[in-house]
Amino acid sequence: MSGLSQTERAGCTKILKLMSNDDILSLSDTVTNKLIVVENITEAIETILSFSKNAEELLRRKKVYRDIIFKYLAKEAVVMPPNSEKHQLVKRTLELWSSGKVVVDESVPGETYDRKGKPTETACDSMDMKAEAGFDPLVLGQQFCQWFFQLLNSQNPSLGQQPQDWGPQHFWPDVKLRLLSRAGSEQMEEFLGAELVSLRLLALTREERLLFSPNLEPRGLKALASPHGLVLVAVAGTIHRDTACLGIFEQIFGLIRSPLEKNSWKIKFINLKIRGQDALGGSEMAAPALSYNSTELQLLCS
């Protein structure tokens, strides 16, 4: 019998689906010593999960390449240095699965489980988080960033996953995007309106194949709320294409509830600064920190 928990099983399934069909079939032969003949990829994945003693053994298999685990962690919005070795990625993946953080269970589309296997709110549901007594904007900021960057990164065809529901519906009609990029020369772009903003952000991942990896640790994330209901979320992170780290980014979101859409949060404005590797000293790449301080964010609230 498999020694995988429900959370580990869901995560391993995602990793296996990032592998080639030939590697999945080969791995199935390895874990069963060729004693079981499978008919298709779905059966092969189920066999691998059932005959693996534990998650670490499966992740350390030769066919589960370093780049596959790196790609999986990026999809889960986990920041790892691009030069991380496989054993470091395996260790971080096991920590993620044992931390109790949300992991999608493949058997129930759209439903998620905590470390005890009980249903929790999905990343998309976090956009509907209610403002209760003791409302903490930082908690909203963490949930929002996990939701937003998983959604945006899913549009990148190099990940080989089904794109999630991206579109103008997540933005206010008069949303404004200010995009400042520094890669050699400095370039400023501004876009107004939900359709244009949605398409420009989509182009970053779908056409330019960029992958955003936010740093959700305290140095990389700040959030505050105004008395009028505007919540500011500022986050720093690294930008990748395939396994290459291209630079860093800082992004500020302005979020306001929509009373006509179940009081869910929608994006009012985005300020995005991208700095290419040429403009960096090198030491910032692993876990970039925000350059904005709380005073500067408060000015945006006023």
Coordinates of C-alpha atoms in Angstrom, one line a residue:
M1 CA 0.0 0.0 0.0
S2 CA 1.1 3.6 -0.6
G3 CA 2.6 5.5 2.3
L4 CA 1.5 8.8 0.9
S5 CA -0.9 11.2 2.7
Q6 CA -3.8 12.7 0.9
T7 CA -1.8 16.0 0.5
E8 CA 1.3 14.2 -0.7
R9 CA -0.7 12.2 -3.2
A10 CA -2.3 15.3 -4.7
G11 CA 1.1 17.0 -5.0
C12 CA 2.8 13.9 -6.4
T13 CA 0.0 13.6 -9.0
K14 CA 0.7 17.2 -10.1
I15 CA 4.4 16.5 -10.4
L16 CA 3.8 13.3 -12.4
K17 CA 1.5 15.1 -14.8
L18 CA 4.4 17.5 -15.6
M19 CA 6.6 14.6 -16.8
S20 CA 6.6 13.1 -20.2
N21 CA 4.5 10.0 -20.9
D22 CA 7.7 7.9 -21.6
D23 CA 9.2 8.9 -18.3
I24 CA 5.9 8.1 -16.4
L25 CA 5.7 4.6 -18.0
S26 CA 9.4 4.0 -17.3
L27 CA 8.9 5.1 -13.6
S28 CA 5.9 2.7 -13.3
D29 CA 8.1 -0.2 -14.4
T30 CA 10.8 0.8 -11.9
V31 CA 8.6 1.1 -8.8
T32 CA 6.8 -2.3 -9.6
N33 CA 10.0 -4.1 -10.9
K34 CA 8.0 -4.6 -14.2
L35 CA 5.6 -6.9 -12.4
I36 CA 2.5 -4.8 -13.4
V37 CA 1.7 -4.0 -16.9
V38 CA -0.3 -0.7 -17.2
E39 CA -2.7 0.1 -20.1
N40 CA -2.4 3.9 -20.1
I41 CA -0.9 7.0 -18.4
T42 CA -3.7 7.4 -15.8
E43 CA -3.2 3.8 -14.7
A44 CA 0.6 4.3 -14.7
I45 CA 0.3 7.3 -12.4
E46 CA -2.1 5.4 -10.0
T47 CA 0.4 2.5 -9.9
I48 CA 3.3 4.8 -9.1
L49 CA 1.4 6.4 -6.3
S50 CA 0.2 3.1 -4.9
F51 CA 3.6 1.4 -4.9
S52 CA 5.7 4.3 -3.6
K53 CA 6.7 3.8 0.0
N54 CA 6.7 7.5 0.8
A55 CA 6.8 10.9 -0.9
E56 CA 10.6 11.4 -0.5
E57 CA 11.4 8.1 -2.2
L58 CA 9.2 9.1 -5.2
L59 CA 10.7 12.6 -5.5
R60 CA 14.2 11.3 -5.4
R61 CA 13.6 8.9 -8.3
K62 CA 16.0 9.7 -11.3
K63 CA 13.0 10.2 -13.7
V64 CA 11.6 12.9 -11.4
Y65 CA 14.0 15.6 -12.7
R66 CA 15.1 18.6 -10.8
D67 CA 13.5 20.9 -13.4
I68 CA 10.1 19.2 -12.9
I69 CA 10.2 19.8 -9.1
F70 CA 11.3 23.4 -9.7
K71 CA 8.4 24.0 -12.1
Y72 CA 5.9 22.5 -9.6
L73 CA 7.1 24.7 -6.8
A74 CA 6.9 27.8 -9.0
K75 CA 3.2 26.9 -9.9
E76 CA 2.5 26.7 -6.1
A77 CA 4.0 30.2 -5.7
V78 CA 7.0 28.9 -3.7
V79 CA 10.1 31.0 -4.2
M80 CA 13.3 29.0 -4.8
P81 CA 16.7 30.2 -6.1
P82 CA 17.1 29.1 -9.8
N83 CA 20.4 27.4 -9.0
S84 CA 18.8 25.2 -6.3
E85 CA 20.0 21.5 -6.3
K86 CA 17.5 18.7 -6.5
H87 CA 17.8 17.7 -2.8
Q88 CA 17.0 21.2 -1.8
L89 CA 13.9 21.2 -4.0
V90 CA 12.8 17.9 -2.6
K91 CA 13.3 19.1 1.0
R92 CA 11.2 22.3 0.3
T93 CA 8.4 20.3 -1.4
L94 CA 8.1 18.0 1.6
E95 CA 8.0 21.0 3.9
L96 CA 5.2 22.5 1.8
W97 CA 3.1 19.3 2.0
S98 CA 3.6 19.0 5.7
S99 CA 2.9 22.7 6.5
G100 CA -0.9 22.4 6.2
K101 CA -1.0 25.0 3.4
V102 CA -3.7 24.6 0.7
V103 CA -3.1 21.9 -1.9
V104 CA -5.6 21.0 -4.6
D105 CA -6.8 17.5 -4.5
E106 CA -7.1 16.0 -8.0
S107 CA -10.1 13.8 -7.1
V108 CA -12.4 16.8 -6.3
P109 CA -11.9 19.6 -8.8
G110 CA -11.9 23.0 -7.2
E111 CA -11.8 21.6 -3.6
T112 CA -8.8 21.8 -1.3
Y113 CA -7.6 20.1 1.8
D114 CA -5.5 20.9 4.8
R115 CA -2.9 18.6 6.3
K116 CA -5.6 16.5 8.0
G117 CA -7.5 16.1 4.7
K118 CA -10.3 18.3 5.6
P119 CA -11.8 20.7 3.0
T120 CA -10.5 24.3 3.2
E121 CA -11.2 27.4 1.1
T122 CA -9.7 27.4 -2.4
A123 CA -7.3 30.1 -3.6
C124 CA -10.1 31.6 -5.7
D125 CA -12.4 31.6 -2.7
S126 CA -9.9 33.7 -0.8
M127 CA -10.9 36.6 -3.0
D128 CA -14.3 36.5 -1.2
M129 CA -12.8 36.6 2.3
K130 CA -15.1 38.4 4.6
A131 CA -14.0 41.5 6.5
E132 CA -14.7 40.4 10.1
A133 CA -13.7 41.9 13.4
G134 CA -9.9 41.7 13.6
F135 CA -9.5 41.8 9.8
D136 CA -5.8 41.5 8.9
P137 CA -4.9 43.0 5.5
L138 CA -1.6 41.0 5.6
V139 CA -3.6 37.7 5.6
L140 CA -5.7 39.0 2.7
G141 CA -2.4 40.0 0.9
Q142 CA -0.9 36.6 1.3
Q143 CA -4.1 34.9 0.0
F144 CA -4.5 37.3 -2.8
C145 CA -0.9 36.9 -4.0
Q146 CA -1.2 33.1 -4.0
W147 CA -4.4 33.3 -6.0
F148 CA -3.2 36.0 -8.4
F149 CA 0.2 34.6 -9.3
Q150 CA -1.1 31.0 -9.6
L151 CA -3.8 32.3 -12.0
L152 CA -1.4 34.4 -14.0
N153 CA 1.4 31.8 -14.2
S154 CA -1.1 29.1 -15.4
Q155 CA -1.4 31.1 -18.7
N156 CA 2.3 30.3 -19.4
P157 CA 2.3 27.5 -22.0
S158 CA 5.7 26.3 -20.9
L159 CA 4.2 25.0 -17.7
G160 CA 2.0 22.6 -19.7
Q161 CA -1.0 23.0 -17.5
Q162 CA -4.6 23.9 -18.2
P163 CA -4.9 27.8 -18.0
Q164 CA -7.2 29.0 -15.2
D165 CA -10.0 31.5 -15.6
W166 CA -8.1 34.7 -16.4
G167 CA -9.9 37.8 -17.8
P168 CA -11.2 41.3 -17.2
Q169 CA -13.8 40.0 -14.7
H170 CA -11.1 40.2 -12.0
F171 CA -10.6 44.0 -12.5
W172 CA -12.7 47.1 -12.0
P173 CA -13.8 48.6 -15.4
D174 CA -11.6 51.7 -14.8
V175 CA -8.5 49.8 -13.6
K176 CA -5.1 51.3 -14.3
L177 CA -1.9 49.5 -14.9
R178 CA 1.5 51.3 -14.8
L179 CA 4.3 49.1 -16.0
L180 CA 7.9 50.2 -15.6
S181 CA 10.6 47.9 -17.0
R182 CA 14.4 48.4 -16.7
A183 CA 16.4 46.0 -18.8
G184 CA 19.2 48.1 -20.4
S185 CA 16.9 51.1 -21.0
E186 CA 14.0 52.2 -19.0
Q187 CA 10.5 51.9 -20.5
M188 CA 7.2 53.1 -19.0
E189 CA 3.8 51.8 -20.2
E190 CA 0.3 52.7 -19.0
F191 CA -3.0 51.0 -19.7
L192 CA -6.5 51.9 -18.7
G193 CA -9.6 49.7 -18.6
A194 CA -10.2 46.1 -17.6
E195 CA -9.8 44.6 -21.1
L196 CA -6.5 46.3 -21.9
V197 CA -5.0 45.7 -18.5
S198 CA -6.0 42.0 -18.6
L199 CA -4.5 41.5 -22.0
R200 CA -1.2 43.3 -21.2
L201 CA -0.7 41.2 -18.1
L202 CA -1.7 38.0 -20.0
A203 CA 0.9 38.8 -22.7
L204 CA 3.7 38.7 -20.0
T205 CA 3.1 35.0 -19.3
R206 CA 1.4 33.7 -22.5
E207 CA 3.5 35.4 -25.1
E208 CA 6.7 36.4 -23.3
R209 CA 6.5 33.2 -21.3
L210 CA 7.5 34.9 -18.0
L211 CA 6.9 33.1 -14.7
F212 CA 6.4 35.3 -11.6
S213 CA 7.6 33.9 -8.2
P214 CA 6.5 36.1 -5.4
N215 CA 8.4 36.3 -2.1
L216 CA 5.6 35.9 0.5
E217 CA 8.0 36.2 3.5
P218 CA 7.8 39.3 5.7
R219 CA 10.6 41.2 3.7
G220 CA 8.8 40.6 0.4
L221 CA 5.2 41.4 1.3
K222 CA 3.4 44.3 2.9
A223 CA -0.3 45.2 3.1
L224 CA -2.4 47.9 4.7
A225 CA -6.0 49.1 4.6
S226 CA -7.5 52.6 4.4
P227 CA -10.6 53.6 6.5
H228 CA -12.5 53.8 3.2
G229 CA -12.0 50.1 2.2
L230 CA -9.1 50.3 -0.2
V231 CA -6.5 47.6 0.6
L232 CA -2.9 47.9 -0.7
V233 CA -0.8 44.8 -1.3
A234 CA 2.8 45.2 -2.2
V235 CA 4.9 42.2 -3.1
A236 CA 8.4 41.6 -4.4
G237 CA 9.7 38.5 -6.3
T238 CA 11.8 37.0 -9.0
I239 CA 11.0 36.6 -12.7
H240 CA 11.9 33.4 -14.6
R241 CA 11.7 32.0 -18.1
D242 CA 12.0 28.2 -18.0
T243 CA 14.8 27.6 -15.5
A244 CA 16.6 30.9 -16.1
C245 CA 16.1 33.7 -13.6
L246 CA 15.8 37.0 -15.6
G247 CA 15.4 39.6 -12.9
I248 CA 13.2 40.8 -10.1
F249 CA 9.8 42.6 -9.8
E250 CA 7.9 44.8 -7.3
Q251 CA 4.1 45.0 -7.7
I252 CA 1.5 47.1 -5.8
F253 CA -2.1 46.1 -6.1
G254 CA -5.1 48.3 -5.0
L255 CA -8.0 46.2 -4.0
I256 CA -11.6 47.2 -3.5
R257 CA -14.7 45.1 -2.7
S258 CA -17.5 44.9 -5.3
P259 CA -20.9 45.0 -3.5
L260 CA -22.7 43.8 -6.7
E261 CA -20.5 40.7 -7.0
K262 CA -20.9 39.0 -3.6
N263 CA -18.6 41.6 -2.0
S264 CA -15.6 39.9 -3.6
W265 CA -12.3 41.8 -4.0
K266 CA -11.4 43.3 -7.4
I267 CA -8.3 45.0 -8.6
K268 CA -8.5 48.8 -8.9
F269 CA -4.9 49.6 -9.9
I270 CA -1.5 47.9 -10.4
N271 CA 1.9 49.4 -10.3
L272 CA 4.5 46.9 -11.6
K273 CA 8.2 47.5 -11.7
I274 CA 10.5 45.0 -13.5
R275 CA 14.3 45.0 -13.3
G276 CA 16.3 42.8 -15.6
Q277 CA 19.5 41.0 -14.4
D278 CA 21.7 43.7 -16.0
A279 CA 20.3 46.3 -13.6
L280 CA 21.0 44.1 -10.5
G281 CA 24.0 43.4 -8.3
G282 CA 23.2 39.7 -8.2
S283 CA 22.7 39.3 -4.4
E284 CA 19.1 40.3 -4.7
M285 CA 18.0 37.4 -6.9
A286 CA 17.3 34.7 -4.3
A287 CA 14.7 36.5 -2.1
P288 CA 14.1 40.1 -3.2
A289 CA 12.8 42.6 -0.6
L290 CA 10.4 45.5 -1.1
S291 CA 11.9 48.9 -1.5
Y292 CA 8.6 50.6 -0.7
N293 CA 8.1 51.5 3.0
S294 CA 4.8 51.9 4.9
T295 CA 4.8 55.7 4.5
E296 CA 5.0 55.5 0.7
L297 CA 2.1 52.9 0.7
Q298 CA 0.0 55.1 3.0
L299 CA 0.4 57.9 0.5
L300 CA -1.2 55.7 -2.2
C301 CA -4.2 55.1 0.2
S302 CA -4.9 58.8 0.6

